[in-house]
Short mmCIF file of C-alpha atoms and ligand atoms in Angstrom, two decimals:
data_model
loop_
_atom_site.label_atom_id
_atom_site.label_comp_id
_atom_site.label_asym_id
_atom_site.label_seq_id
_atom_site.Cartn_x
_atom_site.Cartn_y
_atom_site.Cartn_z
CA UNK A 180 97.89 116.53 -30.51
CA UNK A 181 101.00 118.36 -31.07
CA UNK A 182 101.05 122.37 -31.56
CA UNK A 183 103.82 123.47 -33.53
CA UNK A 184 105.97 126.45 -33.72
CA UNK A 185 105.49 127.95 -37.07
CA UNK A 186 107.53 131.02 -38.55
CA UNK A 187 105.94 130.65 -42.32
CA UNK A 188 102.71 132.94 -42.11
CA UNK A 189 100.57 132.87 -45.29
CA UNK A 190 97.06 134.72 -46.05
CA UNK A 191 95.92 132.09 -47.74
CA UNK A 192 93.52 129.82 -45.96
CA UNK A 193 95.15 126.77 -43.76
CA UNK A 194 93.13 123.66 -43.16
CA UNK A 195 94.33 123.66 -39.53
CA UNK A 196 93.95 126.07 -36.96
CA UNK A 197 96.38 129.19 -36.88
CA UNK A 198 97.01 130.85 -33.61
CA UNK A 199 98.95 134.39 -33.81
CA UNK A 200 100.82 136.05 -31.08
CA UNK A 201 103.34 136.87 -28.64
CA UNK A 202 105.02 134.24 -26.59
CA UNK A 203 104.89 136.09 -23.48
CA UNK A 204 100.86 136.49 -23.68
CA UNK A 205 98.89 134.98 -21.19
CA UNK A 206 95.56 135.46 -23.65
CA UNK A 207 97.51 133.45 -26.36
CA UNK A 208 98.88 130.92 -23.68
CA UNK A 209 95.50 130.49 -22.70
CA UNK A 210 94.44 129.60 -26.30
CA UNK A 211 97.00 127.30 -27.18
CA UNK A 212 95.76 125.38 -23.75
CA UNK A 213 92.17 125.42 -24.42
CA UNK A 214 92.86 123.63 -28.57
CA UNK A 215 95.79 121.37 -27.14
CA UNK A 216 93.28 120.14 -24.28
CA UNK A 217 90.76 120.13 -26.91
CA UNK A 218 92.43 117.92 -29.37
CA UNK A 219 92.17 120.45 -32.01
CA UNK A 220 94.96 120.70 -34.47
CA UNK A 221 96.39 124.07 -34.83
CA UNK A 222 99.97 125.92 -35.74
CA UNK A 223 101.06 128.66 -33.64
CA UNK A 224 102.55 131.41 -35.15
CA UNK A 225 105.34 133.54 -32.91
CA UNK A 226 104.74 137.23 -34.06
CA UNK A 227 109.14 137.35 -33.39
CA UNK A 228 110.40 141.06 -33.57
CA UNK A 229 111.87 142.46 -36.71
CA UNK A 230 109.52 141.44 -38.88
CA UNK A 231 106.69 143.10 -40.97
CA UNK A 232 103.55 140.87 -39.76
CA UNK A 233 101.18 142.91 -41.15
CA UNK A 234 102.40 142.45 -44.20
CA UNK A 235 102.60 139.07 -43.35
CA UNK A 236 99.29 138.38 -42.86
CA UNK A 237 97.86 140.90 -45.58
CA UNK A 238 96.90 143.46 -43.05
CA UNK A 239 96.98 147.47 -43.11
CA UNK A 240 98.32 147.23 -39.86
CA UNK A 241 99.44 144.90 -36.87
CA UNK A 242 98.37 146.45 -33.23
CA UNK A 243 99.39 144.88 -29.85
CA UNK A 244 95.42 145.23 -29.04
CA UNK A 245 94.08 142.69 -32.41
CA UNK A 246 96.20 140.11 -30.15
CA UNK A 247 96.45 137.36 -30.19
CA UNK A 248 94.67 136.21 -33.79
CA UNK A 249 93.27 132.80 -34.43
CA UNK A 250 92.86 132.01 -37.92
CA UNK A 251 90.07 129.12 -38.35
CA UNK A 252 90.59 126.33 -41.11
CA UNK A 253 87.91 128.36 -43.33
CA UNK A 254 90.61 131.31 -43.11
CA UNK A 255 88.16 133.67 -40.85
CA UNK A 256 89.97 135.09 -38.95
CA UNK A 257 89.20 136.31 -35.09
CA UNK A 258 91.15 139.12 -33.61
CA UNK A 259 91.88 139.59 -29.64
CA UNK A 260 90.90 136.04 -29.89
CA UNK A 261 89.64 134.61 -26.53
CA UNK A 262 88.64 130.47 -25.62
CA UNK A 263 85.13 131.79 -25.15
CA UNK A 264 85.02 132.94 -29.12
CA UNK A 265 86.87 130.04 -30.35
CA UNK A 266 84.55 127.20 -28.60
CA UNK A 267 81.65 129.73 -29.76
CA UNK A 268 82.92 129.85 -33.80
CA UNK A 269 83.57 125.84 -33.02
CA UNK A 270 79.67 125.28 -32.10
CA UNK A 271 80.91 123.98 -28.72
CA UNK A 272 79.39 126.62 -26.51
CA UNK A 273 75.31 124.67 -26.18
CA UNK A 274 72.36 126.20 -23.88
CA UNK A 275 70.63 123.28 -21.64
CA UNK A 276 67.97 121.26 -23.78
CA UNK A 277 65.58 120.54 -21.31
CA UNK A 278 63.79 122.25 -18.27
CA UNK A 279 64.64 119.32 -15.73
CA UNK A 280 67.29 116.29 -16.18
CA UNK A 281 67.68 113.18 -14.38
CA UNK A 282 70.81 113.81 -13.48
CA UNK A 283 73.39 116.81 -13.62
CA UNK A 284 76.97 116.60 -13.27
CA UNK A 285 79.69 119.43 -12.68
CA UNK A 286 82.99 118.51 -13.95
CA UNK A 287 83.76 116.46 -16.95
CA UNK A 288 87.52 115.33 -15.61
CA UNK A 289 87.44 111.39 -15.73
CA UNK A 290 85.01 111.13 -12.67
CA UNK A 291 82.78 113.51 -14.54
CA UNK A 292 83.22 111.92 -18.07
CA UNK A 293 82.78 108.45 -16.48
CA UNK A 294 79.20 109.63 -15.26
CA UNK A 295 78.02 110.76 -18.13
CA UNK A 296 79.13 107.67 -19.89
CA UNK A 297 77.39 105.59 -17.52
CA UNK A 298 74.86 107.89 -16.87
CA UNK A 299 73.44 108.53 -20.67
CA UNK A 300 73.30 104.78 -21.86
CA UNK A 301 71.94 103.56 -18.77
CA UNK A 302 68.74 105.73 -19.87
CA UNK A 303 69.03 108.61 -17.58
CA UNK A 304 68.70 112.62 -19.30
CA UNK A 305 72.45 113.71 -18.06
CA UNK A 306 74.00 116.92 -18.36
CA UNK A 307 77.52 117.26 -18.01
CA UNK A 308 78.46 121.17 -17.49
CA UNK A 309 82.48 121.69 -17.59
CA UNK A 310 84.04 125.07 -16.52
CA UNK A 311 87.03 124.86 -18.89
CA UNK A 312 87.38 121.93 -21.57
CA UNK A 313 87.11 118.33 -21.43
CA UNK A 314 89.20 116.44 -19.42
CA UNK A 315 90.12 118.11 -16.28
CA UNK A 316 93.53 117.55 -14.68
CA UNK A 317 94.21 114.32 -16.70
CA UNK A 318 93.52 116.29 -19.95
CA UNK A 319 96.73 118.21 -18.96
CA UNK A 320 99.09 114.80 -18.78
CA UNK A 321 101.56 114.70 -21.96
CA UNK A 322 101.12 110.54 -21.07
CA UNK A 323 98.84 108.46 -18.64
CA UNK A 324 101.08 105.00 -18.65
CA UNK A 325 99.42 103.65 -15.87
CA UNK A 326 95.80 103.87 -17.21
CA UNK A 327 94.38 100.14 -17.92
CA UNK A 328 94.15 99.01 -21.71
CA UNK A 329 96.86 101.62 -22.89
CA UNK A 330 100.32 99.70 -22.62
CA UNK A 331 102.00 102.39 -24.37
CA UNK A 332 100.56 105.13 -22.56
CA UNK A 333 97.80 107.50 -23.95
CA UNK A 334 97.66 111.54 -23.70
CA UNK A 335 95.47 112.57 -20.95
CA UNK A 336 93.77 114.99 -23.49
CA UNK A 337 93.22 111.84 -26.26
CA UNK A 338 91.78 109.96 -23.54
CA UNK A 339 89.23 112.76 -22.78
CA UNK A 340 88.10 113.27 -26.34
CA UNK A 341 87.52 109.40 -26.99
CA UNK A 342 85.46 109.86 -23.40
CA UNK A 343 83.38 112.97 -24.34
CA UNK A 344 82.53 111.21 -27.96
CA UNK A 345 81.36 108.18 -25.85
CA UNK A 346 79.06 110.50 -23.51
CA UNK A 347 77.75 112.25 -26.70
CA UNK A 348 76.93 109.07 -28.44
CA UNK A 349 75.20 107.85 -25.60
CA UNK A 350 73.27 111.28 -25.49
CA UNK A 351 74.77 113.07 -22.75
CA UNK A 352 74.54 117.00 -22.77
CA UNK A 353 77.81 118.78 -22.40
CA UNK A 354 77.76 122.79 -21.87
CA UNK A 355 81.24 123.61 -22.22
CA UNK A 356 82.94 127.03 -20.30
CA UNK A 357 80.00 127.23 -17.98
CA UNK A 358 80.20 126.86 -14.47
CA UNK A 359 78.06 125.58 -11.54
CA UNK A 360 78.48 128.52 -9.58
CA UNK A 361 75.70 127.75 -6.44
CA UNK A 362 73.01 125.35 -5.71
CA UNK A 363 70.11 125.01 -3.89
CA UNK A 364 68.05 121.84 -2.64
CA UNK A 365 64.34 121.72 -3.24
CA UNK A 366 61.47 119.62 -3.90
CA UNK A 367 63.74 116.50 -4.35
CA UNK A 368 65.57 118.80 -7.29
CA UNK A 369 68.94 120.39 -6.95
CA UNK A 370 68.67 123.96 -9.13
CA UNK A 371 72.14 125.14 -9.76
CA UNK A 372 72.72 128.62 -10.76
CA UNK A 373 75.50 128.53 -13.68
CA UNK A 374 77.37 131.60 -15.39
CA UNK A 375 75.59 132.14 -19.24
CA UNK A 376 73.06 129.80 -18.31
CA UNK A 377 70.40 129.68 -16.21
CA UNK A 378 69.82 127.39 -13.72
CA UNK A 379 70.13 123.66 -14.35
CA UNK A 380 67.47 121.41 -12.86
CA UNK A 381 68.00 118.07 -11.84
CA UNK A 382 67.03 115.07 -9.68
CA UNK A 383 69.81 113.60 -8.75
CA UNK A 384 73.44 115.36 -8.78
CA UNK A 385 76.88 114.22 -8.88
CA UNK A 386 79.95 116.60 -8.61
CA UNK A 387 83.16 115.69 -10.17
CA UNK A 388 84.75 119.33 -9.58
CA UNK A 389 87.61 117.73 -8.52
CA UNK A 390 90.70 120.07 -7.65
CA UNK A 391 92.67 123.19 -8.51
CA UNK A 392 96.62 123.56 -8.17
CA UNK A 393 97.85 125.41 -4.85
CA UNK A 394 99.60 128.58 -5.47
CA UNK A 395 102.99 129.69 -4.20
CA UNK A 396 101.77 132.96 -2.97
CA UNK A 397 104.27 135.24 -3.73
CA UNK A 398 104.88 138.31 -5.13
CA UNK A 399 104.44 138.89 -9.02
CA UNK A 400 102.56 135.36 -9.05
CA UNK A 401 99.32 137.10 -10.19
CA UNK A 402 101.01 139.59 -12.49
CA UNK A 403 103.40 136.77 -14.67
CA UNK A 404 100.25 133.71 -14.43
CA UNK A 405 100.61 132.86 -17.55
CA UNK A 406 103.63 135.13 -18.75
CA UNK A 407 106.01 132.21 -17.86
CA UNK A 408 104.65 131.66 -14.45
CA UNK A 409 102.45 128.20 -15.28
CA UNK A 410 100.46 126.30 -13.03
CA UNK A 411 100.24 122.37 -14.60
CA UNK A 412 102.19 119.90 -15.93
CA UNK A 413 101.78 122.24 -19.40
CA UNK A 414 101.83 119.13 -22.03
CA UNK A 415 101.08 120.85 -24.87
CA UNK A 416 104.25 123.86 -24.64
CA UNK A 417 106.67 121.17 -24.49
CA UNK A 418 107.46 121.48 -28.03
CA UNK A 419 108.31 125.50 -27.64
CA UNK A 420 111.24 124.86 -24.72
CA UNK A 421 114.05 123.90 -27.35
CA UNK A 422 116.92 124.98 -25.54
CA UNK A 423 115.57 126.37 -22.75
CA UNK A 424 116.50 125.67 -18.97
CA UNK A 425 113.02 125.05 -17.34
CA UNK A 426 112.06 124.95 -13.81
CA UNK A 427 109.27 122.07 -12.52
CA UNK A 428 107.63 122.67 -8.77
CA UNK A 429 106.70 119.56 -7.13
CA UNK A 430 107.38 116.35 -6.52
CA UNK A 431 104.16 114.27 -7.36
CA UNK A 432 103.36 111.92 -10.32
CA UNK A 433 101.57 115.62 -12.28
CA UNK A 434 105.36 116.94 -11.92
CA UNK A 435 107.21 113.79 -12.48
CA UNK A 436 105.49 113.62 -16.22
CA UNK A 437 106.14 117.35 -16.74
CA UNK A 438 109.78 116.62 -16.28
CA UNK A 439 109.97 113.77 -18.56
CA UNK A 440 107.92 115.47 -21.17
CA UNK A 441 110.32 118.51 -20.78
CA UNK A 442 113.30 117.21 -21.03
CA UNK A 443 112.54 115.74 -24.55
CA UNK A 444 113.01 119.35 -25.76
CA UNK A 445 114.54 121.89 -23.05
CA UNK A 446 118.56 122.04 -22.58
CA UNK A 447 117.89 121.52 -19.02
CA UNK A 448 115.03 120.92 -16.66
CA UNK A 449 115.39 121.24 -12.64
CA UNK A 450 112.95 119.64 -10.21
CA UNK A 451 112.17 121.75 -7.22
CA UNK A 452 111.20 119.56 -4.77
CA UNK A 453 110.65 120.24 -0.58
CA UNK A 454 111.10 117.13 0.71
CA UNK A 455 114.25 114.54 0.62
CA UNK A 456 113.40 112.11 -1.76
CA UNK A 457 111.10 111.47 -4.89
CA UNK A 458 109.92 107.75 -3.29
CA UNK A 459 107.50 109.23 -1.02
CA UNK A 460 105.69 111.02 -3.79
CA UNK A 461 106.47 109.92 -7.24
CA UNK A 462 105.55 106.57 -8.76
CA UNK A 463 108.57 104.00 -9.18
CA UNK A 464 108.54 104.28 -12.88
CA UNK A 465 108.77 107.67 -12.80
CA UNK A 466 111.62 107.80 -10.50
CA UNK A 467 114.08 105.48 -12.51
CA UNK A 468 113.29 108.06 -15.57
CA UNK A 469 114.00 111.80 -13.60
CA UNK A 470 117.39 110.41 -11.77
CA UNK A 471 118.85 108.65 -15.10
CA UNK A 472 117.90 111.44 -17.20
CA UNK A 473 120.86 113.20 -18.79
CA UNK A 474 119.65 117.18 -18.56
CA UNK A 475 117.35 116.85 -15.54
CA UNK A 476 118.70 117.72 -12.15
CA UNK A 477 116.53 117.40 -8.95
CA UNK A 478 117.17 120.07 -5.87
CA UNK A 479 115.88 118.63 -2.67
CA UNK A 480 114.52 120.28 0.05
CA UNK A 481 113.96 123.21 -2.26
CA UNK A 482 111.56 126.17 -1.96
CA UNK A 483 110.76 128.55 -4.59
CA UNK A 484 110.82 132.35 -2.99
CA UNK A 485 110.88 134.86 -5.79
CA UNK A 486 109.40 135.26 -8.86
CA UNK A 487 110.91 138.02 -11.03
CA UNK A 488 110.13 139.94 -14.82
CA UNK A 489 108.52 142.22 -16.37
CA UNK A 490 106.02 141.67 -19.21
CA UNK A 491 107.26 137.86 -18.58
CA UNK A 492 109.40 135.91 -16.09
CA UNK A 493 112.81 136.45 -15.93
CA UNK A 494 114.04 134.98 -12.83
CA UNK A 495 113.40 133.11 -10.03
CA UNK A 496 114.85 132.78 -6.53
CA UNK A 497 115.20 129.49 -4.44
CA UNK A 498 115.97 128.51 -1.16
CA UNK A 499 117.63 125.38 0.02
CA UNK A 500 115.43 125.15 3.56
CA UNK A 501 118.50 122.56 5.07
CA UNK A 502 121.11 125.26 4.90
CA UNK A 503 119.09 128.67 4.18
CA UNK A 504 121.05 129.28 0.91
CA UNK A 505 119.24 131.49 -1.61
CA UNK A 506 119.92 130.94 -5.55
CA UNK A 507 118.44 133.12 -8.53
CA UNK A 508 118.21 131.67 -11.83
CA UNK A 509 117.19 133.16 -15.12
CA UNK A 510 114.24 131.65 -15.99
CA UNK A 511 111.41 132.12 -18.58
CA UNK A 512 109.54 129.04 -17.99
CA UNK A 513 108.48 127.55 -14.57
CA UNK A 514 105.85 125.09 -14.32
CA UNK A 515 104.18 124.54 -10.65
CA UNK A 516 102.81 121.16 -9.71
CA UNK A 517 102.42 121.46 -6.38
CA UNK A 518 99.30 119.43 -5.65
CA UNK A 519 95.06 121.08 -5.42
CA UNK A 520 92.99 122.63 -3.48
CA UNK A 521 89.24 121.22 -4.19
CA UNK A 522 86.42 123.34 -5.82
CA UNK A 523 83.97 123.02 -3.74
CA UNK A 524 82.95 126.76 -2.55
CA UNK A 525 79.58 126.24 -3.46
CA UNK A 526 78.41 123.05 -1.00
CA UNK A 527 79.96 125.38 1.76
CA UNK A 528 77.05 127.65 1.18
CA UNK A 529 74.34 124.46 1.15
CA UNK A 530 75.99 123.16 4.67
CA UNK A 531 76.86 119.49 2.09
CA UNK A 532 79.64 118.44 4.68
CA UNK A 533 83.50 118.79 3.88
CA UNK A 534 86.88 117.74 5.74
CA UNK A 535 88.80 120.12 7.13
CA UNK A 536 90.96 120.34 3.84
CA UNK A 537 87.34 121.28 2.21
CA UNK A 538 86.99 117.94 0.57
CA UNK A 539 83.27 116.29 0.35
CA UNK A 540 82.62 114.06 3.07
CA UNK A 541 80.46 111.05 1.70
CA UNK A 542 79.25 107.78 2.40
CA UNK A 543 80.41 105.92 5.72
CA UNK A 544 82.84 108.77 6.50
CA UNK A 545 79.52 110.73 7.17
CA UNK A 546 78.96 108.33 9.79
CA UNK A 547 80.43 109.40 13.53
CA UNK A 548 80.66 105.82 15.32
CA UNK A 549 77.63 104.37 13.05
CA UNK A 550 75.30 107.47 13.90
CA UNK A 551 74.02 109.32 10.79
CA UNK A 552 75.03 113.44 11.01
CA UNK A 553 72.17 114.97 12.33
CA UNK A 554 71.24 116.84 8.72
CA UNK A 555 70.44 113.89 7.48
CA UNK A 556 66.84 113.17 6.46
CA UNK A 557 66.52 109.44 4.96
CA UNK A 558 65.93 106.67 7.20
CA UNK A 559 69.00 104.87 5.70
CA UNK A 560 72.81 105.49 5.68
CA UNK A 561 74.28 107.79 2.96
CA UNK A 562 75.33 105.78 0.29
CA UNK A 563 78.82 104.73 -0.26
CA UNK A 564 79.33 108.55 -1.91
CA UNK A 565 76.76 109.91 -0.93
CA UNK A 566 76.93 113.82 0.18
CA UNK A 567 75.64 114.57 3.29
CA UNK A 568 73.06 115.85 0.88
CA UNK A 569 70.78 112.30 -0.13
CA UNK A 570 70.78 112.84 -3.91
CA UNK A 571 73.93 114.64 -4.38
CA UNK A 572 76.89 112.54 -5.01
CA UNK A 573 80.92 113.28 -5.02
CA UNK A 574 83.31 110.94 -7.51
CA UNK A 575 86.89 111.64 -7.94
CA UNK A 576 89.49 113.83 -6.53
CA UNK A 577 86.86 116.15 -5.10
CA UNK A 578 85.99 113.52 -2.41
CA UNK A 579 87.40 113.25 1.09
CA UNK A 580 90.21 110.32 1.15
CA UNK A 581 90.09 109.61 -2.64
CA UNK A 582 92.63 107.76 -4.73
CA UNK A 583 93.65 110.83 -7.03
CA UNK A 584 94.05 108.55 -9.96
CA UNK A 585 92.31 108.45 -13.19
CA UNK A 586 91.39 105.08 -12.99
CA UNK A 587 89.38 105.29 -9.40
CA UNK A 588 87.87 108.71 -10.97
CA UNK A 589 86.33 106.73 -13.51
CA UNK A 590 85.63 103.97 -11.56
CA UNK A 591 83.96 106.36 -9.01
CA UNK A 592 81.95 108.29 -11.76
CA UNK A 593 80.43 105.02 -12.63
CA UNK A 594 80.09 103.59 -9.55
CA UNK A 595 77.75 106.67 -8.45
CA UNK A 596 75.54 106.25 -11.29
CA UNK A 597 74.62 102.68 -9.63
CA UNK A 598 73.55 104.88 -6.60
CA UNK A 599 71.75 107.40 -8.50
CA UNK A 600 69.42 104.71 -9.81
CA UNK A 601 68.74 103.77 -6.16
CA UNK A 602 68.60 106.61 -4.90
CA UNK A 603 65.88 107.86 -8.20
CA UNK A 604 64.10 104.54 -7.28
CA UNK A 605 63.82 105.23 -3.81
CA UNK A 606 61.81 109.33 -4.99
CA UNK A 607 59.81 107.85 -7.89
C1 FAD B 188 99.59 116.71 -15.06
C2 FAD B 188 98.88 115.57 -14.41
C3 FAD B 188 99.23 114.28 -14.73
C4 FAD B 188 98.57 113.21 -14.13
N1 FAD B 188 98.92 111.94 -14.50
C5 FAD B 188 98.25 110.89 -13.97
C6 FAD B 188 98.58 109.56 -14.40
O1 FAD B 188 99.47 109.34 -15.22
N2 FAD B 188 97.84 108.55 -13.88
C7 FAD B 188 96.86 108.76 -12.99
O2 FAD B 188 96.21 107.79 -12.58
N3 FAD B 188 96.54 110.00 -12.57
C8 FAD B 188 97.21 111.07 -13.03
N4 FAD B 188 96.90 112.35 -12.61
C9 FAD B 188 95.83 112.52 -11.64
C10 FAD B 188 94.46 112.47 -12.36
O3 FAD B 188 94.52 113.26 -13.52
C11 FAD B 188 93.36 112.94 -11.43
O4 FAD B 188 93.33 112.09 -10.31
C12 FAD B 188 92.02 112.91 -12.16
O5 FAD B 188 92.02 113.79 -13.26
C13 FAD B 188 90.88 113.30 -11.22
O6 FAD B 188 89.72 113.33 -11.99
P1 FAD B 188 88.42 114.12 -11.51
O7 FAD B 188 87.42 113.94 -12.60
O8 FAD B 188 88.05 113.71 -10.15
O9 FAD B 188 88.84 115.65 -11.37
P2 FAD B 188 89.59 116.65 -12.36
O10 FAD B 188 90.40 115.93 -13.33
O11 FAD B 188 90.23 117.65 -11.46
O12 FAD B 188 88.40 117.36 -13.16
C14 FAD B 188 87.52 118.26 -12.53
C15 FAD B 188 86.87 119.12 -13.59
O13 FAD B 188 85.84 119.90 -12.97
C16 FAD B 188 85.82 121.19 -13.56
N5 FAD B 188 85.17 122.10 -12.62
C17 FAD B 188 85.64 122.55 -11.41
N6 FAD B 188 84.72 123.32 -10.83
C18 FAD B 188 83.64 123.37 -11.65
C19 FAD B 188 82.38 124.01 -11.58
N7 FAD B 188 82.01 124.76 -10.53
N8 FAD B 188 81.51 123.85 -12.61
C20 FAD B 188 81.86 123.09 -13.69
N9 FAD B 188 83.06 122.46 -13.81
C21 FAD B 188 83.92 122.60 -12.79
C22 FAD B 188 87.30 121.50 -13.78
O14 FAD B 188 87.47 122.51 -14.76
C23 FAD B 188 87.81 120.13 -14.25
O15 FAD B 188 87.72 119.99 -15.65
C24 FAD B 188 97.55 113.44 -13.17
C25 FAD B 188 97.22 114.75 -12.83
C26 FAD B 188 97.88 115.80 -13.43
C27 FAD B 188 97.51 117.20 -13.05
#
């Protein structure tokens, strides 16, 4: 779903979305991620200097604080727009239906999509409750080429709409922009406490969190998130880097894509990587793109140490760790891929078991040479992924030793639905 860049403002009312504002705003950034990821059509609209945008727009006057507008297709328009009003005027933001489910799910990335797919049409009530929007990390991929049935590739974001649609026809429950925040094991129930609402009720669980990107930690990182400073492969601002010289962290498939997708549109694009080569991390096909491309240059054994701007990013400082050199670029775009850390905060609190990287431990992996952990209560093994919890499942990236693929996400989402219905079977 492509955004576009769009200098022609009218006040007359647009049948797509229109999205107002300042390049270097992190609240407008923030929008144009939430409709791209979405799948919802819009124009954005670069309020560029010089010109009288009030006017523009029919308005008595133009403030920094009405930032950043969103004009919907009926030609209402919201000011200091943020993703919680636009899901909200879109009918997307849904209180629970029911006062207990079969079976809740946090996270709808693949693993969590895949669950409710499988979970809904195989007859069990299924709520699906998704911090941000549909489609997790793979909603942020410009083009999944390796996902089965899609020879020419599909965006990860497509892919995640055609999924939710499926989970919704099948009667799945999705509460968008709410979070599972802690839970709490009961009666054969797990209650989870969400943000906005309530606490969620079900009998069996399966968490599909999956993971978060790792920070650089350094200075100004907080201040420019967002104000050039990007964390993701950011698929949908390709199209607003003409000319530009962009900067990629990472060396895994996430950053390989970025690159690609990039350098369809930016003057340049360098790959920061750590190690010596791409063959250790990036896939093959990826590989033969980034060295033959003609504007993308890869530094190896890179690491970025400064991040410098303003209101935005303006440059940033490497060092080559071989020979201790230190470069600074000007830069107003640098995207960091640099591989997750898992969400999984809230099973610290229940004692469900993690690795030492805080992944969830499930299944045999519980097992210390065949013996069952001594929390465990069922006179059986965990299921294949099985917490350490019986009832509460992990599919997908969230889980200790997983593939960190879309297509063992799914498979794992509907894999654990199979051991829901044992494990519902086995409480009736
Ligand atoms: C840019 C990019 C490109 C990629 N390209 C490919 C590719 O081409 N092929 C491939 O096979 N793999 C690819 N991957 C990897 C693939 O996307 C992941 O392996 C896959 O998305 C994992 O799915 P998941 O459902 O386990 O977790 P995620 O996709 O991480 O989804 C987890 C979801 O849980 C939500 N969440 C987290 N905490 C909570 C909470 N407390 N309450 C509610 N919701 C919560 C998150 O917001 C997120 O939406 C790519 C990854 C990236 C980042």
């Amino acid at each position: 779903m492509p955004s576009q860049k769009n200098d022609n403002a009218s006040t007359t009312p647009h049948r797509k979305v229109r999205l107002y504002g300042r390049t270097d705003s992190a609240e407008a950034y923030e929008l144009r991620d939430f409709l791209n990821r979405s799948v919802v059509q819009f124009d954005w609209v670069e309020l560029t200097p010089g010109k009288d945008w009030a006017k523009q727009l029919g308005l008595p006057q133009l403030t920094d604080a009405q930032l950043p507008i969103v004009e919907l297709p009926s030609g209402e328009r919201l000011f200091r727009a943020t993703v919680h009003d636009v899901a909200k005027h879109f009918g997307w933001i849904a209180q629970p239906q029911r006062s207990e489910y079969d079976l809740s799910i946090y996270g709808a990335g693949p693993a969590g999509l895949s669950a409710a797919v499988y979970g809904a049409s195989e007859g069990l009530s299924t709520v699906l409750v998704e911090k941000e929007a549909v489609g997790g990390q793979a909603g942020t991929s410009s083009l999944i080429e390796n996902y089965l049935g899609f020879p020419r590739g599909v965006s990860g974001a497509e892919l995640a709409e055609r999924a939710r649609q499926q989970a919704v026809k099948f009667g799945a429950e999705i509460l968008l922009l709410r979070e599972g925040i802690s839970a709490e094991f009961k009666n054969e129930r797990i209650h989870v406490k969400t943000n906005e609402c309530g606490e969620i009720i079900a009998r069996a669980n399966i968490c599909a969190t999956g993971v978060e990107y790792r920070r650089l930690n350094l200075p100004n990182e907080d201040r420019l998130l967002n104000r050039g400073v990007y964390y993701g492969a950011g698929a949908g601002e390709a199209q607003m880097c003409g000319g530009d010289h962009l900067f990629v962290v990472g060396g895994g498939n996430s950053a390989g894509q970025a690159v690609m997708n990039f350098s369809r549109y930016a003057a340049k694009v360098t790959m920061l990587i750590r190690g010596t080569s791409l063959s250790a991390t990036l896939s093959h096909y990826l590989i033969d793109r980034i060295t033959t491309a003609r504007n993308v240059e890869v530094l190896y054994h890179t690491e970025v140490i400064g991040l410098d701007g303003e209101s935005s990013l303006h440059q940033i400082t490497i060092r080559n760790n071989q020979d201790g050199n230190e470069k600074t670029f000007g830069a107003n775009r640098v995207f960091i891929c640099i591989g997750g850390i898992p969400n999984t905060e809230w099973a610290k609190a229940v004692g469900i078991r993690r690795d030492s990287a805080d992944y969830l431990v499930t299944g045999p992996d519980l097992l210390a040479q065949g013996n069952r952990p001594e929390c465990w209560t069922r006179p059986r093994d965990p299921f294949y992924l099985e917490t350490s919890v019986p009832g509460c499942f992990a599919a997908g990236d969230v889980r200790h030793n997983s593939v960190k693929r879309v297509a063992s996400a799914v498979g794992e989402g509907a894999m654990a639905v199979a051991f829901v219905h044992r494990y519902l079977d086995e409480i009736q």
